[in-house]
Amino acid sequence: QDGSSASSHSQGAVVKMVTVAAMFEALQDGSAMPVGALESNQVTASGCGLTHSTTQSIANATGQAVVFDTESFDTDTYHSTSSNTSRITAPTNGKYSFHANISFAINSTGVRYIYFVKNGVTTDRYGANNKTAVSGDLTQLSTSYVFTLTATDYVEVYAYQSSGGSLNLNGDATNAGLTSFECIRVGS
């Protein structure tokens, strides 16, 4: 199996998978996955997908948590759109795979970073990725990381830039995937 096939089920989507990416794709329709039998590689999935529909200003030379105002799916109250909107919180103990994308406005000066922070400890940076600013185009970065979390642990995606002034992260309701944050529970 290539991990990308999904079949419909009356209670949601049953995913036959090998890769975490296939689980994200199958969950993008917003449906929770039913408790399924483990035979035939059927897996029960739990997670959330978030997007950033407006711009967010990131101060120069300062890491900032990215806020997310829209949920494409949230199976088990991982995220709140009204408080602590930068956080994805583990509902149970387990291993969780996180993925994030950010897109900075056009500016050719400095570098851009993306990384994860666990439980607000900003000195610990997970999955850090950086790139020199792209001249004449958006600077886009992505990262992934698998965390072992206990219930109520939370993860945030941070953005950093060194353009010399504040710089916006892009967010647009028609292209909301430019800045996004996803999590899926992958094991105990």
PDB file of N, CA and C in Angstrom, residues 60-135:
ATOM      1  N   ASN A  60      11.284  42.223  14.595  1.00  0.00           N
ATOM      2  CA  ASN A  60      12.640  41.912  14.177  1.00  0.00           C
ATOM      3  C   ASN A  60      13.417  41.240  15.313  1.00  0.00           C
ATOM      4  N   ALA A  61      14.142  40.181  14.968  1.00  0.00           N
ATOM      5  CA  ALA A  61      15.065  39.490  15.879  1.00  0.00           C
ATOM      6  C   ALA A  61      14.404  38.986  17.157  1.00  0.00           C
ATOM      7  N   THR A  62      13.135  38.601  17.057  1.00  0.00           N
ATOM      8  CA  THR A  62      12.395  38.094  18.214  1.00  0.00           C
ATOM      9  C   THR A  62      11.551  36.896  17.783  1.00  0.00           C
ATOM     10  N   GLY A  63      11.739  35.757  18.431  1.00  0.00           N
ATOM     11  CA  GLY A  63      10.877  34.606  18.161  1.00  0.00           C
ATOM     12  C   GLY A  63       9.498  34.850  18.736  1.00  0.00           C
ATOM     13  N   GLN A  64       8.472  34.564  17.940  1.00  0.00           N
ATOM     14  CA  GLN A  64       7.098  34.768  18.395  1.00  0.00           C
ATOM     15  C   GLN A  64       6.257  33.550  18.059  1.00  0.00           C
ATOM     16  N   ALA A  65       5.351  33.201  18.987  1.00  0.00           N
ATOM     17  CA  ALA A  65       4.394  32.132  18.723  1.00  0.00           C
ATOM     18  C   ALA A  65       3.412  32.602  17.656  1.00  0.00           C
ATOM     19  N   VAL A  66       3.115  31.720  16.726  1.00  0.00           N
ATOM     20  CA  VAL A  66       2.168  32.027  15.657  1.00  0.00           C
ATOM     21  C   VAL A  66       0.769  31.669  16.142  1.00  0.00           C
ATOM     22  N   VAL A  67      -0.188  32.570  15.930  1.00  0.00           N
ATOM     23  CA  VAL A  67      -1.568  32.319  16.343  1.00  0.00           C
ATOM     24  C   VAL A  67      -2.363  31.752  15.167  1.00  0.00           C
ATOM     25  N   PHE A  68      -3.331  30.908  15.496  1.00  0.00           N
ATOM     26  CA  PHE A  68      -4.153  30.254  14.478  1.00  0.00           C
ATOM     27  C   PHE A  68      -5.618  30.457  14.817  1.00  0.00           C
ATOM     28  N   ASP A  69      -6.379  30.974  13.842  1.00  0.00           N
ATOM     29  CA  ASP A  69      -7.761  31.355  14.089  1.00  0.00           C
ATOM     30  C   ASP A  69      -8.793  30.448  13.435  1.00  0.00           C
ATOM     31  N   THR A  70      -8.351  29.473  12.658  1.00  0.00           N
ATOM     32  CA  THR A  70      -9.291  28.617  11.928  1.00  0.00           C
ATOM     33  C   THR A  70      -8.882  27.161  12.068  1.00  0.00           C
ATOM     34  N   GLU A  71      -9.849  26.308  12.351  1.00  0.00           N
ATOM     35  CA  GLU A  71      -9.610  24.863  12.424  1.00  0.00           C
ATOM     36  C   GLU A  71     -10.198  24.197  11.187  1.00  0.00           C
ATOM     37  N   SER A  72      -9.378  23.458  10.448  1.00  0.00           N
ATOM     38  CA  SER A  72      -9.921  22.674   9.338  1.00  0.00           C
ATOM     39  C   SER A  72     -10.470  21.356   9.875  1.00  0.00           C
ATOM     40  N   PHE A  73      -9.908  20.875  10.979  1.00  0.00           N
ATOM     41  CA  PHE A  73     -10.457  19.740  11.715  1.00  0.00           C
ATOM     42  C   PHE A  73      -9.871  19.735  13.112  1.00  0.00           C
ATOM     43  N   ASP A  74     -10.592  19.184  14.057  1.00  0.00           N
ATOM     44  CA  ASP A  74     -10.124  19.029  15.437  1.00  0.00           C
ATOM     45  C   ASP A  74     -10.952  17.916  16.060  1.00  0.00           C
ATOM     46  N   THR A  75     -10.378  16.721  16.126  1.00  0.00           N
ATOM     47  CA  THR A  75     -11.146  15.553  16.547  1.00  0.00           C
ATOM     48  C   THR A  75     -11.376  15.468  18.056  1.00  0.00           C
ATOM     49  N   ASP A  76     -10.488  16.046  18.860  1.00  0.00           N
ATOM     50  CA  ASP A  76     -10.556  15.829  20.310  1.00  0.00           C
ATOM     51  C   ASP A  76     -10.172  17.065  21.119  1.00  0.00           C
ATOM     52  N   THR A  77     -10.615  18.239  20.696  1.00  0.00           N
ATOM     53  CA  THR A  77     -10.381  19.494  21.411  1.00  0.00           C
ATOM     54  C   THR A  77      -8.886  19.742  21.659  1.00  0.00           C
ATOM     55  N   TYR A  78      -8.096  19.617  20.625  1.00  0.00           N
ATOM     56  CA  TYR A  78      -6.667  19.913  20.682  1.00  0.00           C
ATOM     57  C   TYR A  78      -6.401  21.416  20.746  1.00  0.00           C
ATOM     58  N   HIS A  79      -7.306  22.208  20.155  1.00  0.00           N
ATOM     59  CA  HIS A  79      -7.048  23.633  19.945  1.00  0.00           C
ATOM     60  C   HIS A  79      -8.286  24.448  20.313  1.00  0.00           C
ATOM     61  N   SER A  80      -8.047  25.668  20.753  1.00  0.00           N
ATOM     62  CA  SER A  80      -9.133  26.608  21.018  1.00  0.00           C
ATOM     63  C   SER A  80      -8.960  27.812  20.097  1.00  0.00           C
ATOM     64  N   THR A  81     -10.050  28.259  19.505  1.00  0.00           N
ATOM     65  CA  THR A  81      -9.994  29.469  18.682  1.00  0.00           C
ATOM     66  C   THR A  81     -10.264  30.731  19.510  1.00  0.00           C
ATOM     67  N   SER A  82     -10.468  30.580  20.833  1.00  0.00           N
ATOM     68  CA  SER A  82     -10.763  31.747  21.662  1.00  0.00           C
ATOM     69  C   SER A  82      -9.711  32.032  22.733  1.00  0.00           C
ATOM     70  N   SER A  83      -8.920  31.055  23.144  1.00  0.00           N
ATOM     71  CA  SER A  83      -7.860  31.314  24.124  1.00  0.00           C
ATOM     72  C   SER A  83      -6.646  30.450  23.796  1.00  0.00           C
ATOM     73  N   ASN A  84      -5.468  30.975  24.088  1.00  0.00           N
ATOM     74  CA  ASN A  84      -4.217  30.274  23.784  1.00  0.00           C
ATOM     75  C   ASN A  84      -4.218  29.729  22.356  1.00  0.00           C
ATOM     76  N   THR A  85      -4.523  30.588  21.402  1.00  0.00           N
ATOM     77  CA  THR A  85      -4.751  30.159  20.025  1.00  0.00           C
ATOM     78  C   THR A  85      -3.483  29.736  19.282  1.00  0.00           C
ATOM     79  N   SER A  86      -2.341  29.891  19.915  1.00  0.00           N
ATOM     80  CA  SER A  86      -1.093  29.422  19.306  1.00  0.00           C
ATOM     81  C   SER A  86      -0.819  27.951  19.660  1.00  0.00           C
ATOM     82  N   ARG A  87      -1.576  27.396  20.581  1.00  0.00           N
ATOM     83  CA  ARG A  87      -1.264  26.078  21.133  1.00  0.00           C
ATOM     84  C   ARG A  87      -2.071  24.938  20.513  1.00  0.00           C
ATOM     85  N   ILE A  88      -1.385  23.803  20.391  1.00  0.00           N
ATOM     86  CA  ILE A  88      -2.047  22.508  20.202  1.00  0.00           C
ATOM     87  C   ILE A  88      -1.725  21.719  21.460  1.00  0.00           C
ATOM     88  N   THR A  89      -2.763  21.267  22.159  1.00  0.00           N
ATOM     89  CA  THR A  89      -2.616  20.584  23.446  1.00  0.00           C
ATOM     90  C   THR A  89      -2.967  19.113  23.302  1.00  0.00           C
ATOM     91  N   ALA A  90      -2.099  18.246  23.814  1.00  0.00           N
ATOM     92  CA  ALA A  90      -2.333  16.798  23.755  1.00  0.00           C
ATOM     93  C   ALA A  90      -3.487  16.429  24.683  1.00  0.00           C
ATOM     94  N   PRO A  91      -4.519  15.733  24.159  1.00  0.00           N
ATOM     95  CA  PRO A  91      -5.623  15.324  25.024  1.00  0.00           C
ATOM     96  C   PRO A  91      -5.298  14.075  25.851  1.00  0.00           C
ATOM     97  N   THR A  92      -4.336  13.272  25.397  1.00  0.00           N
ATOM     98  CA  THR A  92      -3.943  12.047  26.093  1.00  0.00           C
ATOM     99  C   THR A  92      -2.442  11.843  25.935  1.00  0.00           C
ATOM    100  N   ASN A  93      -1.878  10.953  26.734  1.00  0.00           N
ATOM    101  CA  ASN A  93      -0.470  10.599  26.603  1.00  0.00           C
ATOM    102  C   ASN A  93      -0.250   9.920  25.255  1.00  0.00           C
ATOM    103  N   GLY A  94       0.905  10.167  24.635  1.00  0.00           N
ATOM    104  CA  GLY A  94       1.216   9.479  23.390  1.00  0.00           C
ATOM    105  C   GLY A  94       2.267  10.175  22.567  1.00  0.00           C
ATOM    106  N   LYS A  95       2.490   9.621  21.395  1.00  0.00           N
ATOM    107  CA  LYS A  95       3.401  10.210  20.421  1.00  0.00           C
ATOM    108  C   LYS A  95       2.568  10.977  19.401  1.00  0.00           C
ATOM    109  N   TYR A  96       3.010  12.186  19.083  1.00  0.00           N
ATOM    110  CA  TYR A  96       2.276  13.071  18.191  1.00  0.00           C
ATOM    111  C   TYR A  96       3.222  13.606  17.120  1.00  0.00           C
ATOM    112  N   SER A  97       2.776  13.577  15.894  1.00  0.00           N
ATOM    113  CA  SER A  97       3.540  14.141  14.790  1.00  0.00           C
ATOM    114  C   SER A  97       2.985  15.528  14.474  1.00  0.00           C
ATOM    115  N   PHE A  98       3.878  16.506  14.440  1.00  0.00           N
ATOM    116  CA  PHE A  98       3.515  17.897  14.158  1.00  0.00           C
ATOM    117  C   PHE A  98       4.136  18.332  12.838  1.00  0.00           C
ATOM    118  N   HIS A  99       3.417  19.175  12.128  1.00  0.00           N
ATOM    119  CA  HIS A  99       3.922  19.769  10.895  1.00  0.00           C
ATOM    120  C   HIS A  99       3.437  21.212  10.849  1.00  0.00           C
ATOM    121  N   ALA A 100       4.295  22.109  10.374  1.00  0.00           N
ATOM    122  CA  ALA A 100       3.910  23.519  10.265  1.00  0.00           C
ATOM    123  C   ALA A 100       4.512  24.144   9.018  1.00  0.00           C
ATOM    124  N   ASN A 101       3.781  25.101   8.455  1.00  0.00           N
ATOM    125  CA  ASN A 101       4.223  25.925   7.331  1.00  0.00           C
ATOM    126  C   ASN A 101       4.041  27.378   7.729  1.00  0.00           C
ATOM    127  N   ILE A 102       5.010  28.225   7.369  1.00  0.00           N
ATOM    128  CA  ILE A 102       4.830  29.663   7.520  1.00  0.00           C
ATOM    129  C   ILE A 102       5.300  30.347   6.243  1.00  0.00           C
ATOM    130  N   SER A 103       4.724  31.499   5.990  1.00  0.00           N
ATOM    131  CA  SER A 103       5.044  32.268   4.794  1.00  0.00           C
ATOM    132  C   SER A 103       5.206  33.735   5.182  1.00  0.00           C
ATOM    133  N   PHE A 104       6.435  34.240   5.013  1.00  0.00           N
ATOM    134  CA  PHE A 104       6.722  35.636   5.317  1.00  0.00           C
ATOM    135  C   PHE A 104       6.462  36.512   4.095  1.00  0.00           C
ATOM    136  N   ALA A 105       6.056  37.747   4.357  1.00  0.00           N
ATOM    137  CA  ALA A 105       5.865  38.730   3.289  1.00  0.00           C
ATOM    138  C   ALA A 105       7.179  38.946   2.532  1.00  0.00           C
ATOM    139  N   ILE A 106       7.073  39.490   1.338  1.00  0.00           N
ATOM    140  CA  ILE A 106       8.242  39.738   0.493  1.00  0.00           C
ATOM    141  C   ILE A 106       9.172  40.749   1.165  1.00  0.00           C
ATOM    142  N   ASN A 107      10.418  40.349   1.346  1.00  0.00           N
ATOM    143  CA  ASN A 107      11.477  41.182   1.913  1.00  0.00           C
ATOM    144  C   ASN A 107      12.764  40.386   1.743  1.00  0.00           C
ATOM    145  N   SER A 108      13.781  40.976   1.146  1.00  0.00           N
ATOM    146  CA  SER A 108      14.988  40.220   0.805  1.00  0.00           C
ATOM    147  C   SER A 108      16.109  40.328   1.831  1.00  0.00           C
ATOM    148  N   THR A 109      15.849  40.915   2.990  1.00  0.00           N
ATOM    149  CA  THR A 109      16.895  41.117   3.990  1.00  0.00           C
ATOM    150  C   THR A 109      16.796  40.090   5.116  1.00  0.00           C
ATOM    151  N   GLY A 110      17.930  39.519   5.515  1.00  0.00           N
ATOM    152  CA  GLY A 110      18.009  38.680   6.707  1.00  0.00           C
ATOM    153  C   GLY A 110      17.652  37.226   6.483  1.00  0.00           C
ATOM    154  N   VAL A 111      17.391  36.571   7.609  1.00  0.00           N
ATOM    155  CA  VAL A 111      17.036  35.154   7.591  1.00  0.00           C
ATOM    156  C   VAL A 111      15.669  34.968   8.232  1.00  0.00           C
ATOM    157  N   ARG A 112      15.073  33.796   7.992  1.00  0.00           N
ATOM    158  CA  ARG A 112      13.779  33.427   8.563  1.00  0.00           C
ATOM    159  C   ARG A 112      13.941  32.065   9.237  1.00  0.00           C
ATOM    160  N   TYR A 113      13.256  31.870  10.362  1.00  0.00           N
ATOM    161  CA  TYR A 113      13.293  30.605  11.091  1.00  0.00           C
ATOM    162  C   TYR A 113      11.872  30.146  11.394  1.00  0.00           C
ATOM    163  N   ILE A 114      11.732  28.835  11.500  1.00  0.00           N
ATOM    164  CA  ILE A 114      10.520  28.201  12.018  1.00  0.00           C
ATOM    165  C   ILE A 114      10.995  27.110  12.980  1.00  0.00           C
ATOM    166  N   TYR A 115      10.296  26.956  14.100  1.00  0.00           N
ATOM    167  CA  TYR A 115      10.632  25.894  15.049  1.00  0.00           C
ATOM    168  C   TYR A 115       9.456  25.678  15.991  1.00  0.00           C
ATOM    169  N   PHE A 116       9.486  24.538  16.686  1.00  0.00           N
ATOM    170  CA  PHE A 116       8.458  24.204  17.667  1.00  0.00           C
ATOM    171  C   PHE A 116       8.984  24.455  19.071  1.00  0.00           C
ATOM    172  N   VAL A 117       8.069  24.833  19.968  1.00  0.00           N
ATOM    173  CA  VAL A 117       8.354  25.018  21.385  1.00  0.00           C
ATOM    174  C   VAL A 117       7.353  24.172  22.164  1.00  0.00           C
ATOM    175  N   LYS A 118       7.852  23.443  23.151  1.00  0.00           N
ATOM    176  CA  LYS A 118       6.990  22.590  23.984  1.00  0.00           C
ATOM    177  C   LYS A 118       6.794  23.238  25.353  1.00  0.00           C
ATOM    178  N   ASN A 119       5.525  23.350  25.762  1.00  0.00           N
ATOM    179  CA  ASN A 119       5.138  23.864  27.080  1.00  0.00           C
ATOM    180  C   ASN A 119       5.738  25.235  27.393  1.00  0.00           C
ATOM    181  N   GLY A 120       5.923  26.070  26.376  1.00  0.00           N
ATOM    182  CA  GLY A 120       6.376  27.441  26.575  1.00  0.00           C
ATOM    183  C   GLY A 120       7.855  27.611  26.886  1.00  0.00           C
ATOM    184  N   VAL A 121       8.635  26.528  26.831  1.00  0.00           N
ATOM    185  CA  VAL A 121      10.071  26.610  27.124  1.00  0.00           C
ATOM    186  C   VAL A 121      10.800  27.036  25.843  1.00  0.00           C
ATOM    187  N   THR A 122      10.981  28.343  25.682  1.00  0.00           N
ATOM    188  CA  THR A 122      11.489  28.877  24.415  1.00  0.00           C
ATOM    189  C   THR A 122      12.972  28.611  24.183  1.00  0.00           C
ATOM    190  N   THR A 123      13.688  28.193  25.214  1.00  0.00           N
ATOM    191  CA  THR A 123      15.105  27.863  25.020  1.00  0.00           C
ATOM    192  C   THR A 123      15.285  26.503  24.353  1.00  0.00           C
ATOM    193  N   ASP A 124      14.243  25.681  24.357  1.00  0.00           N
ATOM    194  CA  ASP A 124      14.272  24.388  23.667  1.00  0.00           C
ATOM    195  C   ASP A 124      13.529  24.541  22.348  1.00  0.00           C
ATOM    196  N   ARG A 125      14.253  24.377  21.252  1.00  0.00           N
ATOM    197  CA  ARG A 125      13.666  24.558  19.924  1.00  0.00           C
ATOM    198  C   ARG A 125      13.743  23.237  19.181  1.00  0.00           C
ATOM    199  N   TYR A 126      12.593  22.752  18.753  1.00  0.00           N
ATOM    200  CA  TYR A 126      12.504  21.452  18.086  1.00  0.00           C
ATOM    201  C   TYR A 126      12.203  21.632  16.603  1.00  0.00           C
ATOM    202  N   GLY A 127      12.825  20.825  15.774  1.00  0.00           N
ATOM    203  CA  GLY A 127      12.544  20.851  14.340  1.00  0.00           C
ATOM    204  C   GLY A 127      12.915  22.155  13.672  1.00  0.00           C
ATOM    205  N   ALA A 128      13.911  22.856  14.200  1.00  0.00           N
ATOM    206  CA  ALA A 128      14.270  24.176  13.669  1.00  0.00           C
ATOM    207  C   ALA A 128      14.690  24.093  12.201  1.00  0.00           C
ATOM    208  N   ASN A 129      14.207  25.050  11.434  1.00  0.00           N
ATOM    209  CA  ASN A 129      14.543  25.161  10.025  1.00  0.00           C
ATOM    210  C   ASN A 129      14.725  26.641   9.715  1.00  0.00           C
ATOM    211  N   ASN A 130      15.716  26.967   8.896  1.00  0.00           N
ATOM    212  CA  ASN A 130      15.925  28.364   8.542  1.00  0.00           C
ATOM    213  C   ASN A 130      16.290  28.501   7.082  1.00  0.00           C
ATOM    214  N   LYS A 131      16.158  29.722   6.604  1.00  0.00           N
ATOM    215  CA  LYS A 131      16.496  30.021   5.212  1.00  0.00           C
ATOM    216  C   LYS A 131      16.766  31.505   5.076  1.00  0.00           C
ATOM    217  N   THR A 132      17.668  31.835   4.173  1.00  0.00           N
ATOM    218  CA  THR A 132      17.914  33.236   3.832  1.00  0.00           C
ATOM    219  C   THR A 132      16.686  33.760   3.101  1.00  0.00           C
ATOM    220  N   ALA A 133      16.338  35.001   3.372  1.00  0.00           N
ATOM    221  CA  ALA A 133      15.168  35.611   2.737  1.00  0.00           C
ATOM    222  C   ALA A 133      15.263  35.504   1.222  1.00  0.00           C
ATOM    223  N   VAL A 134      14.120  35.266   0.590  1.00  0.00           N
ATOM    224  CA  VAL A 134      14.038  35.138  -0.858  1.00  0.00           C
ATOM    225  C   VAL A 134      13.821  36.528  -1.453  1.00  0.00           C
ATOM    226  N   SER A 135      14.602  36.881  -2.439  1.00  0.00           N
ATOM    227  CA  SER A 135      14.478  38.188  -3.080  1.00  0.00           C
ATOM    228  C   SER A 135      13.310  38.191  -4.065  1.00  0.00           C
TER     229      SER A 135
END
